[in-house]
mmCIF file of C-alpha atoms in Angstrom:
data_model
loop_
_atom_site.group_PDB
_atom_site.id
_atom_site.type_symbol
_atom_site.label_atom_id
_atom_site.label_comp_id
_atom_site.label_asym_id
_atom_site.label_seq_id
_atom_site.Cartn_x
_atom_site.Cartn_y
_atom_site.Cartn_z
ATOM 1 C CA MET A 1 36.182 -2.512 -3.632
ATOM 2 C CA LEU A 2 34.680 -4.557 -6.465
ATOM 3 C CA ALA A 3 35.193 -7.729 -4.460
ATOM 4 C CA LEU A 4 32.773 -6.258 -1.939
ATOM 5 C CA SER A 5 30.402 -4.666 -4.400
ATOM 6 C CA VAL A 6 29.330 -7.857 -6.120
ATOM 7 C CA LEU A 7 27.990 -9.269 -2.875
ATOM 8 C CA LEU A 8 24.950 -7.029 -2.405
ATOM 9 C CA LEU A 9 21.830 -7.486 -4.496
ATOM 10 C CA ALA A 10 18.232 -6.374 -4.143
ATOM 11 C CA GLY A 11 16.074 -9.370 -3.364
ATOM 12 C CA CYS A 12 13.071 -8.547 -5.552
ATOM 13 C CA ALA A 13 15.098 -8.319 -8.716
ATOM 14 C CA ASP A 14 14.928 -11.028 -11.367
ATOM 15 C CA ASN A 15 18.582 -11.829 -10.755
ATOM 16 C CA VAL A 16 19.169 -11.921 -7.055
ATOM 17 C CA GLY A 17 21.511 -12.901 -4.281
ATOM 18 C CA ALA A 18 19.244 -12.570 -1.281
ATOM 19 C CA VAL A 19 18.799 -15.462 1.098
ATOM 20 C CA PRO A 20 15.728 -16.995 2.714
ATOM 21 C CA ALA A 21 14.428 -16.853 6.224
ATOM 22 C CA SER A 22 11.724 -18.460 8.267
ATOM 23 C CA PRO A 23 8.581 -17.026 9.793
ATOM 24 C CA GLY A 24 8.995 -14.932 12.898
ATOM 25 C CA PRO A 25 6.950 -12.905 15.354
ATOM 26 C CA GLU A 26 5.252 -9.635 14.643
ATOM 27 C CA ALA A 27 7.542 -7.176 12.874
ATOM 28 C CA GLY A 28 9.205 -4.628 15.088
ATOM 29 C CA THR A 29 10.734 -7.026 17.612
ATOM 30 C CA ALA A 30 13.632 -5.370 19.382
ATOM 31 C CA SER A 31 17.211 -6.538 19.142
ATOM 32 C CA PRO A 32 18.648 -8.108 22.296
ATOM 33 C CA ALA A 33 20.201 -5.970 25.014
ATOM 34 C CA GLY A 34 23.959 -5.683 24.907
ATOM 35 C CA THR A 35 24.139 -5.792 21.112
ATOM 36 C CA ALA A 36 25.863 -3.368 18.772
ATOM 37 C CA SER A 37 22.661 -1.334 18.351
ATOM 38 C CA ALA A 38 22.258 -1.049 22.120
ATOM 39 C CA GLN A 39 25.717 0.449 22.438
ATOM 40 C CA GLN A 40 24.660 3.691 20.757
ATOM 41 C CA ALA A 41 22.395 6.301 22.293
ATOM 42 C CA GLN A 42 18.785 5.178 22.247
ATOM 43 C CA VAL A 43 16.859 6.574 19.297
ATOM 44 C CA GLN A 44 14.024 8.776 20.540
ATOM 45 C CA PRO A 45 10.869 9.412 18.503
ATOM 46 C CA PRO A 46 10.426 13.077 17.525
ATOM 47 C CA ALA A 47 7.925 15.287 19.303
ATOM 48 C CA SER A 48 6.257 15.986 15.954
ATOM 49 C CA ILE A 49 6.777 15.719 12.218
ATOM 50 C CA GLU A 50 7.459 19.460 12.217
ATOM 51 C CA GLU A 51 10.264 19.072 14.761
ATOM 52 C CA LEU A 52 11.999 16.416 12.706
ATOM 53 C CA ARG A 53 11.322 18.242 9.455
ATOM 54 C CA ALA A 54 13.105 21.321 10.845
ATOM 55 C CA LYS A 55 16.239 19.209 11.302
ATOM 56 C CA VAL A 56 16.288 17.579 7.875
ATOM 57 C CA GLN A 57 14.459 19.932 5.505
ATOM 58 C CA GLY A 58 16.514 20.821 2.438
ATOM 59 C CA LYS A 59 18.933 17.930 2.816
ATOM 60 C CA GLN A 60 19.564 15.536 -0.032
ATOM 61 C CA ILE A 61 20.260 11.819 -0.057
ATOM 62 C CA SER A 62 21.065 9.395 -2.819
ATOM 63 C CA VAL A 63 18.911 6.263 -2.778
ATOM 64 C CA ALA A 64 19.414 3.344 -5.154
ATOM 65 C CA SER A 65 18.123 -0.142 -5.852
ATOM 66 C CA ALA A 66 19.342 -2.941 -8.098
ATOM 67 C CA ALA A 67 15.880 -4.496 -8.318
ATOM 68 C CA PHE A 68 14.318 -5.103 -11.715
ATOM 69 C CA PRO A 69 11.366 -2.679 -12.127
ATOM 70 C CA ASN A 70 8.325 -4.567 -10.850
ATOM 71 C CA PRO A 71 5.323 -4.004 -8.540
ATOM 72 C CA THR A 72 7.279 -5.004 -5.415
ATOM 73 C CA LEU A 73 8.978 -1.601 -5.704
ATOM 74 C CA THR A 74 5.724 0.322 -5.283
ATOM 75 C CA GLY A 75 6.275 0.809 -1.561
ATOM 76 C CA LEU A 76 9.802 2.027 -2.236
ATOM 77 C CA TYR A 77 8.510 4.717 -4.593
ATOM 78 C CA LYS A 78 6.036 5.799 -1.913
ATOM 79 C CA VAL A 79 8.844 6.124 0.648
ATOM 80 C CA VAL A 80 10.692 8.469 -1.697
ATOM 81 C CA GLU A 81 7.522 10.563 -2.129
ATOM 82 C CA LEU A 82 6.989 10.789 1.642
ATOM 83 C CA LEU A 83 10.565 11.841 2.323
ATOM 84 C CA GLU A 84 9.932 14.944 0.247
ATOM 85 C CA SER A 85 6.310 15.675 1.169
ATOM 86 C CA ASP A 86 6.654 15.105 4.927
ATOM 87 C CA PHE A 87 10.234 16.115 5.568
ATOM 88 C CA GLY A 88 11.425 18.232 2.659
ATOM 89 C CA ILE A 89 14.207 15.745 1.920
ATOM 90 C CA LYS A 90 15.191 15.484 -1.720
ATOM 91 C CA ALA A 91 15.829 11.820 -2.428
ATOM 92 C CA ASP A 92 17.750 11.222 -5.628
ATOM 93 C CA PHE A 93 16.378 7.770 -6.447
ATOM 94 C CA ARG A 94 17.687 5.597 -9.238
ATOM 95 C CA LEU A 95 17.789 2.018 -10.372
ATOM 96 C CA MET A 96 21.322 0.801 -10.979
ATOM 97 C CA ASP A 97 23.046 -2.420 -11.919
ATOM 98 C CA SER A 98 24.070 -4.249 -8.791
ATOM 99 C CA THR A 99 27.843 -3.950 -9.128
ATOM 100 C CA PRO A 100 28.040 -0.143 -9.498
ATOM 101 C CA LEU A 101 25.270 0.337 -6.919
ATOM 102 C CA ASN A 102 27.036 -1.678 -4.288
ATOM 103 C CA ALA A 103 30.393 -0.095 -5.019
ATOM 104 C CA ALA A 104 28.724 3.310 -4.617
ATOM 105 C CA LEU A 105 27.041 2.292 -1.354
ATOM 106 C CA ILE A 106 30.258 0.945 0.125
ATOM 107 C CA GLY A 107 32.210 3.943 -1.133
ATOM 108 C CA GLY A 108 29.664 6.492 0.100
ATOM 109 C CA GLN A 109 28.479 7.863 -3.250
ATOM 110 C CA VAL A 110 25.042 6.334 -2.493
ATOM 111 C CA GLN A 111 23.828 6.926 1.063
ATOM 112 C CA VAL A 112 20.904 4.482 1.185
ATOM 113 C CA GLY A 113 20.888 1.163 -0.652
ATOM 114 C CA HIS A 114 17.939 -1.153 -1.236
ATOM 115 C CA VAL A 115 19.699 -4.507 -0.842
ATOM 116 C CA SER A 116 19.184 -8.061 0.353
ATOM 117 C CA LEU A 117 19.967 -9.003 3.926
ATOM 118 C CA GLY A 118 21.934 -12.036 2.771
ATOM 119 C CA GLY A 119 24.063 -9.884 0.502
ATOM 120 C CA LEU A 120 24.576 -7.442 3.354
ATOM 121 C CA ALA A 121 25.957 -10.294 5.478
ATOM 122 C CA ALA A 122 28.326 -11.349 2.727
ATOM 123 C CA ALA A 123 29.521 -7.763 2.324
ATOM 124 C CA LYS A 124 30.199 -7.507 6.053
ATOM 125 C CA GLU A 125 32.178 -10.714 5.897
ATOM 126 C CA ALA A 126 34.257 -9.148 3.141
ATOM 127 C CA GLY A 127 34.935 -6.048 5.240
ATOM 128 C CA ALA A 128 32.112 -3.588 4.523
ATOM 129 C CA ASP A 129 30.787 -1.582 7.488
ATOM 130 C CA LEU A 130 27.089 -1.462 6.618
ATOM 131 C CA VAL A 131 23.933 -1.743 8.705
ATOM 132 C CA ALA A 132 20.221 -2.128 7.904
ATOM 133 C CA ILE A 133 18.004 0.522 9.531
ATOM 134 C CA ALA A 134 14.602 -0.399 8.045
ATOM 135 C CA GLY A 135 13.002 -2.910 5.711
ATOM 136 C CA ASN A 136 11.372 -2.262 2.357
ATOM 137 C CA ASP A 137 9.400 -5.495 2.139
ATOM 138 C CA GLN A 138 9.442 -8.802 3.921
ATOM 139 C CA LYS A 139 8.526 -12.063 2.285
ATOM 140 C CA ASN A 140 9.866 -14.181 -0.547
ATOM 141 C CA ALA A 141 7.909 -13.387 -3.725
ATOM 142 C CA PHE A 142 9.438 -16.215 -5.791
ATOM 143 C CA LEU A 143 7.605 -19.428 -6.663
ATOM 144 C CA VAL A 144 7.790 -22.647 -8.649
ATOM 145 C CA ALA A 145 5.645 -22.753 -11.780
ATOM 146 C CA GLY A 146 4.943 -25.718 -14.006
ATOM 147 C CA ARG A 147 3.324 -26.111 -17.376
ATOM 148 C CA SER A 148 -0.107 -27.731 -17.186
ATOM 149 C CA PRO A 149 -1.039 -30.529 -16.688
ATOM 150 C CA ALA A 150 1.660 -30.660 -13.972
ATOM 151 C CA ALA A 151 -0.228 -30.546 -10.676
ATOM 152 C CA SER A 152 2.610 -31.184 -8.218
ATOM 153 C CA LEU A 153 6.384 -31.047 -8.005
ATOM 154 C CA ALA A 154 6.410 -34.835 -8.396
ATOM 155 C CA ASP A 155 5.046 -34.311 -11.906
ATOM 156 C CA LEU A 156 8.285 -32.508 -12.823
ATOM 157 C CA LYS A 157 10.496 -35.461 -11.919
ATOM 158 C CA GLY A 158 12.885 -36.209 -14.763
ATOM 159 C CA LYS A 159 11.771 -33.126 -16.701
ATOM 160 C CA SER A 160 13.493 -29.854 -17.540
ATOM 161 C CA PHE A 161 13.464 -27.319 -14.720
ATOM 162 C CA ALA A 162 15.191 -23.915 -14.660
ATOM 163 C CA VAL A 163 16.595 -21.746 -11.907
ATOM 164 C CA SER A 164 18.522 -18.502 -12.312
ATOM 165 C CA GLN A 165 22.294 -18.402 -11.872
ATOM 166 C CA ASN A 166 22.969 -20.744 -8.968
ATOM 167 C CA LEU A 167 21.426 -22.533 -6.025
ATOM 168 C CA THR A 168 22.874 -20.164 -3.430
ATOM 169 C CA SER A 169 20.682 -17.228 -4.502
ATOM 170 C CA ILE A 170 17.212 -16.814 -3.051
ATOM 171 C CA VAL A 171 15.800 -18.237 -6.276
ATOM 172 C CA GLY A 172 17.964 -21.360 -6.068
ATOM 173 C CA GLN A 173 17.439 -21.760 -2.351
ATOM 174 C CA THR A 174 13.670 -21.554 -2.795
ATOM 175 C CA ALA A 175 13.832 -24.224 -5.473
ATOM 176 C CA SER A 176 15.878 -26.460 -3.167
ATOM 177 C CA LYS A 177 13.488 -26.025 -0.258
ATOM 178 C CA CYS A 178 10.358 -26.515 -2.363
ATOM 179 C CA PHE A 179 11.629 -29.772 -3.822
ATOM 180 C CA ALA A 180 12.896 -30.965 -0.434
ATOM 181 C CA GLN A 181 9.427 -30.466 1.062
ATOM 182 C CA ALA A 182 8.094 -32.743 -1.676
ATOM 183 C CA GLY A 183 10.726 -35.389 -0.894
ATOM 184 C CA LEU A 184 12.733 -34.552 -4.006
ATOM 185 C CA ASP A 185 16.209 -33.232 -4.747
ATOM 186 C CA VAL A 186 16.331 -30.378 -7.248
ATOM 187 C CA LYS A 187 19.881 -31.402 -8.205
ATOM 188 C CA LYS A 188 19.022 -35.029 -8.912
ATOM 189 C CA ASP A 189 15.341 -35.401 -9.695
ATOM 190 C CA VAL A 190 14.952 -32.895 -12.543
ATOM 191 C CA GLN A 191 16.987 -31.864 -15.554
ATOM 192 C CA LEU A 192 18.333 -28.721 -13.904
ATOM 193 C CA LEU A 193 19.073 -25.713 -16.082
ATOM 194 C CA HIS A 194 20.622 -22.392 -15.066
ATOM 195 C CA LEU A 195 19.311 -19.377 -16.967
ATOM 196 C CA SER A 196 20.252 -15.722 -16.586
ATOM 197 C CA ASN A 197 17.194 -14.496 -14.692
ATOM 198 C CA ILE A 198 13.521 -15.061 -13.932
ATOM 199 C CA GLY A 199 12.513 -13.237 -17.105
ATOM 200 C CA GLN A 200 14.423 -15.720 -19.241
ATOM 201 C CA ILE A 201 12.914 -18.634 -17.321
ATOM 202 C CA VAL A 202 9.382 -17.350 -17.900
ATOM 203 C CA GLU A 203 10.124 -16.825 -21.588
ATOM 204 C CA SER A 204 11.345 -20.421 -21.797
ATOM 205 C CA LEU A 205 8.151 -21.637 -20.111
ATOM 206 C CA GLU A 206 6.041 -19.679 -22.584
ATOM 207 C CA ALA A 207 8.021 -21.068 -25.515
ATOM 208 C CA GLY A 208 7.618 -24.645 -24.301
ATOM 209 C CA LYS A 209 11.375 -25.132 -23.888
ATOM 210 C CA ILE A 210 11.067 -26.227 -20.249
ATOM 211 C CA GLU A 211 8.378 -27.941 -18.206
ATOM 212 C CA GLY A 212 8.926 -26.048 -14.987
ATOM 213 C CA GLY A 213 10.957 -23.271 -13.466
ATOM 214 C CA MET A 214 11.263 -20.523 -10.918
ATOM 215 C CA SER A 215 8.949 -17.577 -11.358
ATOM 216 C CA ALA A 216 7.797 -14.654 -9.210
ATOM 217 C CA THR A 217 4.484 -13.130 -8.250
ATOM 218 C CA PHE A 218 4.869 -10.272 -10.716
ATOM 219 C CA ARG A 219 5.899 -12.641 -13.526
ATOM 220 C CA GLN A 220 3.147 -15.120 -12.721
ATOM 221 C CA ALA A 221 0.542 -12.369 -12.982
ATOM 222 C CA GLU A 222 1.665 -11.794 -16.567
ATOM 223 C CA LEU A 223 1.640 -15.525 -17.387
ATOM 224 C CA ASP A 224 -1.837 -16.058 -16.002
ATOM 225 C CA LEU A 225 -3.276 -13.083 -17.848
ATOM 226 C CA ALA A 226 -1.663 -14.121 -21.142
ATOM 227 C CA LYS A 227 -2.692 -17.804 -20.969
ATOM 228 C CA PRO A 228 -5.187 -18.544 -18.195
ATOM 229 C CA GLY A 229 -4.842 -22.104 -16.911
ATOM 230 C CA ALA A 230 -1.699 -22.868 -18.907
ATOM 231 C CA TYR A 231 0.575 -22.768 -15.862
ATOM 232 C CA THR A 232 0.251 -23.983 -12.291
ATOM 233 C CA VAL A 233 1.913 -22.619 -9.171
ATOM 234 C CA LEU A 234 3.429 -25.723 -7.586
ATOM 235 C CA CYS A 235 5.160 -24.126 -4.613
ATOM 236 C CA LYS A 236 4.968 -20.668 -3.070
ATOM 237 C CA GLY A 237 8.231 -19.277 -1.777
ATOM 238 C CA TRP A 238 6.554 -17.296 0.975
ATOM 239 C CA GLU A 239 5.194 -20.560 2.379
ATOM 240 C CA ALA A 240 8.082 -22.963 1.756
ATOM 241 C CA ASN A 241 10.802 -20.412 2.326
ATOM 242 C CA PRO A 242 9.498 -17.212 3.991
ATOM 243 C CA GLN A 243 12.177 -14.644 4.593
ATOM 244 C CA LEU A 244 13.312 -11.234 5.630
ATOM 245 C CA ASN A 245 14.017 -9.887 2.176
ATOM 246 C CA ASP A 246 15.045 -6.362 1.147
ATOM 247 C CA VAL A 247 16.382 -3.826 3.630
ATOM 248 C CA TRP A 248 17.520 -0.206 3.636
ATOM 249 C CA ALA A 249 21.280 -0.335 4.250
ATOM 250 C CA VAL A 250 23.655 2.508 5.096
ATOM 251 C CA ASN A 251 27.252 2.929 6.130
ATOM 252 C CA ARG A 252 27.629 3.047 9.909
ATOM 253 C CA SER A 253 29.726 6.197 9.590
ATOM 254 C CA TRP A 254 26.905 7.882 7.624
ATOM 255 C CA LEU A 255 24.384 6.734 10.228
ATOM 256 C CA ALA A 256 26.440 8.183 13.080
ATOM 257 C CA ALA A 257 26.500 11.554 11.301
ATOM 258 C CA ASN A 258 22.870 11.509 10.109
ATOM 259 C CA PRO A 259 20.574 9.934 12.725
ATOM 260 C CA ASP A 260 17.763 12.403 11.937
ATOM 261 C CA LEU A 261 17.757 11.433 8.271
ATOM 262 C CA ALA A 262 17.691 7.749 9.260
ATOM 263 C CA LEU A 263 14.717 8.369 11.539
ATOM 264 C CA ALA A 264 12.868 10.249 8.804
ATOM 265 C CA LEU A 265 13.477 7.298 6.472
ATOM 266 C CA ALA A 266 12.149 4.836 9.050
ATOM 267 C CA ILE A 267 9.014 6.912 9.643
ATOM 268 C CA ALA A 268 8.428 7.271 5.897
ATOM 269 C CA GLU A 269 8.791 3.493 5.570
ATOM 270 C CA ILE A 270 6.153 2.725 8.221
ATOM 271 C CA LYS A 271 3.797 5.310 6.698
ATOM 272 C CA ALA A 272 4.305 3.749 3.254
ATOM 273 C CA ASP A 273 3.570 0.297 4.670
ATOM 274 C CA ARG A 274 0.286 1.535 6.152
ATOM 275 C CA TRP A 275 -0.620 3.450 3.011
ATOM 276 C CA THR A 276 -0.189 0.214 1.054
ATOM 277 C CA HIS A 277 -2.935 -1.423 3.120
ATOM 278 C CA ASP A 278 -5.191 1.627 3.522
ATOM 279 C CA ASP A 279 -5.173 3.046 -0.009
ATOM 280 C CA LYS A 280 -5.517 0.265 -2.538
ATOM 281 C CA ALA A 281 -6.492 2.675 -5.312
ATOM 282 C CA GLY A 282 -3.421 4.776 -4.590
ATOM 283 C CA TRP A 283 -1.168 1.725 -4.649
ATOM 284 C CA LEU A 284 -2.606 0.553 -7.968
ATOM 285 C CA ALA A 285 -2.204 4.010 -9.499
ATOM 286 C CA LEU A 286 1.387 4.411 -8.306
ATOM 287 C CA ALA A 287 2.335 0.926 -9.475
ATOM 288 C CA GLN A 288 0.984 1.612 -12.948
ATOM 289 C CA ALA A 289 2.616 5.033 -13.066
ATOM 290 C CA LYS A 290 6.058 3.660 -12.185
ATOM 291 C CA ILE A 291 6.113 0.243 -13.877
ATOM 292 C CA ASP A 292 6.075 0.495 -17.663
ATOM 293 C CA GLY A 293 3.495 -1.714 -19.303
ATOM 294 C CA LEU A 294 1.751 -2.761 -16.085
ATOM 295 C CA SER A 295 -1.917 -3.183 -16.947
ATOM 296 C CA ALA A 296 -4.769 -2.508 -14.558
ATOM 297 C CA GLU A 297 -5.488 -6.243 -14.381
ATOM 298 C CA ALA A 298 -1.862 -7.095 -13.636
ATOM 299 C CA ALA A 299 -1.686 -4.378 -10.977
ATOM 300 C CA GLU A 300 -4.832 -5.754 -9.351
ATOM 301 C CA ASN A 301 -3.441 -9.315 -9.349
ATOM 302 C CA ASN A 302 -0.160 -8.115 -7.874
ATOM 303 C CA TYR A 303 -1.924 -6.219 -5.104
ATOM 304 C CA LYS A 304 -3.984 -9.281 -4.244
ATOM 305 C CA THR A 305 -0.873 -11.434 -3.924
ATOM 306 C CA LEU A 306 1.674 -9.021 -2.476
ATOM 307 C CA VAL A 307 -0.516 -7.083 -0.068
ATOM 308 C CA THR A 308 -3.510 -9.274 0.737
ATOM 309 C CA GLU A 309 -1.919 -12.728 0.666
ATOM 310 C CA LEU A 310 1.719 -12.062 1.571
ATOM 311 C CA ASP A 311 1.312 -8.937 3.728
ATOM 312 C CA ASP A 312 4.666 -7.963 2.261
ATOM 313 C CA TRP A 313 4.558 -4.564 3.996
ATOM 314 C CA PRO A 314 3.488 -5.215 7.618
ATOM 315 C CA VAL A 315 2.070 -2.110 9.259
ATOM 316 C CA ASN A 316 4.621 -2.042 12.096
ATOM 317 C CA GLY A 317 7.640 -2.450 9.837
ATOM 318 C CA SER A 318 9.401 -5.200 7.912
ATOM 319 C CA LEU A 319 12.364 -5.807 10.210
ATOM 320 C CA ASP A 320 11.752 -8.886 12.333
ATOM 321 C CA GLN A 321 14.198 -10.429 14.823
ATOM 322 C CA LYS A 322 13.528 -14.139 14.306
ATOM 323 C CA MET A 323 13.222 -13.828 10.554
ATOM 324 C CA CYS A 324 16.499 -11.922 10.503
ATOM 325 C CA ASP A 325 18.276 -14.545 12.603
ATOM 326 C CA TYR A 326 17.027 -17.349 10.392
ATOM 327 C CA THR A 327 18.018 -15.477 7.249
ATOM 328 C CA LEU A 328 21.590 -15.319 8.487
ATOM 329 C CA ALA A 329 21.577 -18.969 9.533
ATOM 330 C CA THR A 330 20.353 -19.956 6.079
ATOM 331 C CA SER A 331 23.026 -17.792 4.451
ATOM 332 C CA LYS A 332 25.581 -19.856 6.291
ATOM 333 C CA GLU A 333 23.797 -23.118 5.475
ATOM 334 C CA PHE A 334 23.960 -22.404 1.744
ATOM 335 C CA GLY A 335 27.531 -21.120 1.829
ATOM 336 C CA VAL A 336 26.727 -17.468 1.151
ATOM 337 C CA ILE A 337 28.729 -16.610 4.279
ATOM 338 C CA LYS A 338 31.227 -18.566 6.363
ATOM 339 C CA ASN A 339 30.697 -16.903 9.727
ATOM 340 C CA ALA A 340 27.707 -17.218 12.042
ATOM 341 C CA TYR A 341 26.401 -13.676 12.434
ATOM 342 C CA ALA A 342 23.794 -12.493 14.903
ATOM 343 C CA CYS A 343 21.098 -10.192 13.615
ATOM 344 C CA ALA A 344 22.485 -7.380 15.769
ATOM 345 C CA ASP A 345 25.731 -7.532 13.791
ATOM 346 C CA LEU A 346 23.886 -6.308 10.702
ATOM 347 C CA VAL A 347 20.606 -4.700 11.727
ATOM 348 C CA THR A 348 19.497 -2.026 14.165
ATOM 349 C CA PHE A 349 15.832 -2.127 15.121
ATOM 350 C CA ASP A 350 16.109 1.180 16.978
ATOM 351 C CA TYR A 351 14.878 3.407 14.142
ATOM 352 C CA GLN A 352 11.928 1.165 13.308
ATOM 353 C CA LYS A 353 10.980 1.035 17.008
ATOM 354 C CA ALA A 354 11.158 4.834 17.277
ATOM 355 C CA ALA A 355 9.070 5.239 14.110
ATOM 356 C CA VAL A 356 6.379 2.867 15.397
ATOM 357 C CA ALA A 357 6.396 4.625 18.794
ATOM 358 C CA PHE A 358 5.894 7.963 17.055
ATOM 359 C CA LEU A 359 3.142 6.818 14.703
ATOM 360 C CA GLY A 360 1.487 4.446 17.188
ATOM 361 C CA ALA A 361 1.580 0.680 16.899
ATOM 362 C CA LYS A 362 -1.211 -1.028 14.966
#
């Protein structure tokens, strides 16, 4: 069990095992005919919220994430709120360390896990029977930051540069791709250091111990507010290495027994995505309420990057066919998995499609 559990990680944590993907078409693209998802009965949108609520009201689910508390989780918190307000579902949400979370998800103690798609693929390869039914966000929020006066990745050549853990995680893969785009090799052209997580990298940047390193949108907001102009973003992960990031994963056996709960989750997810774009003040307030120490300025900067620039919560859902396929191909490229999986082996788009059909595509 533990051999499986270490494979799944939430992609917006500081210490992650998600993998990158490339840009794709509009979110909500259907999986191909004849796939695993097509073999089950087609998911039909409900006639009304009240009809679906009557089927799920009073039920409880356990939802967990291994992500480090940060503004990228704001949409997740909204999903949990909507499950209760719209459907009467009590969602027991908690943040857990990745190993116990993933063991609980695989073992059934947690019904819905907020995990990376790359980790989900690795878990399947190790024997887990999990499937993603919706997405929580979409794009890669990690980036390369350098201490001023560095103005390009070339300025870091020969200097100290830090990544977290290893080069097979989303953080390491983003570093590799950013440097490759600049005609450099992150293994050869910098003094490469491996630190525990993004937080430690940022602390090392602030202390002057390194000249460059991997950061994230939510960490960069803090850096820029603390010392304006002291650091430069040299490469944006969502441009160099855009990806299908965190997904809602469940056991296939749970899904077969609870399709109404899965549909309620998918509808809540699409509504949360749209709320993110439509109610900026609400997003800012929820982010500050849930993330300890998040200032109004930092919340504003995070909204500008995550929602306005990245569109991290597309209004028709985060699951995307081409992005999913490329994520899996990149997992294989970097050795996260050995087998070549199709998106349909790990993801069903049926619940997202039904949710969009019910709410109306935008």
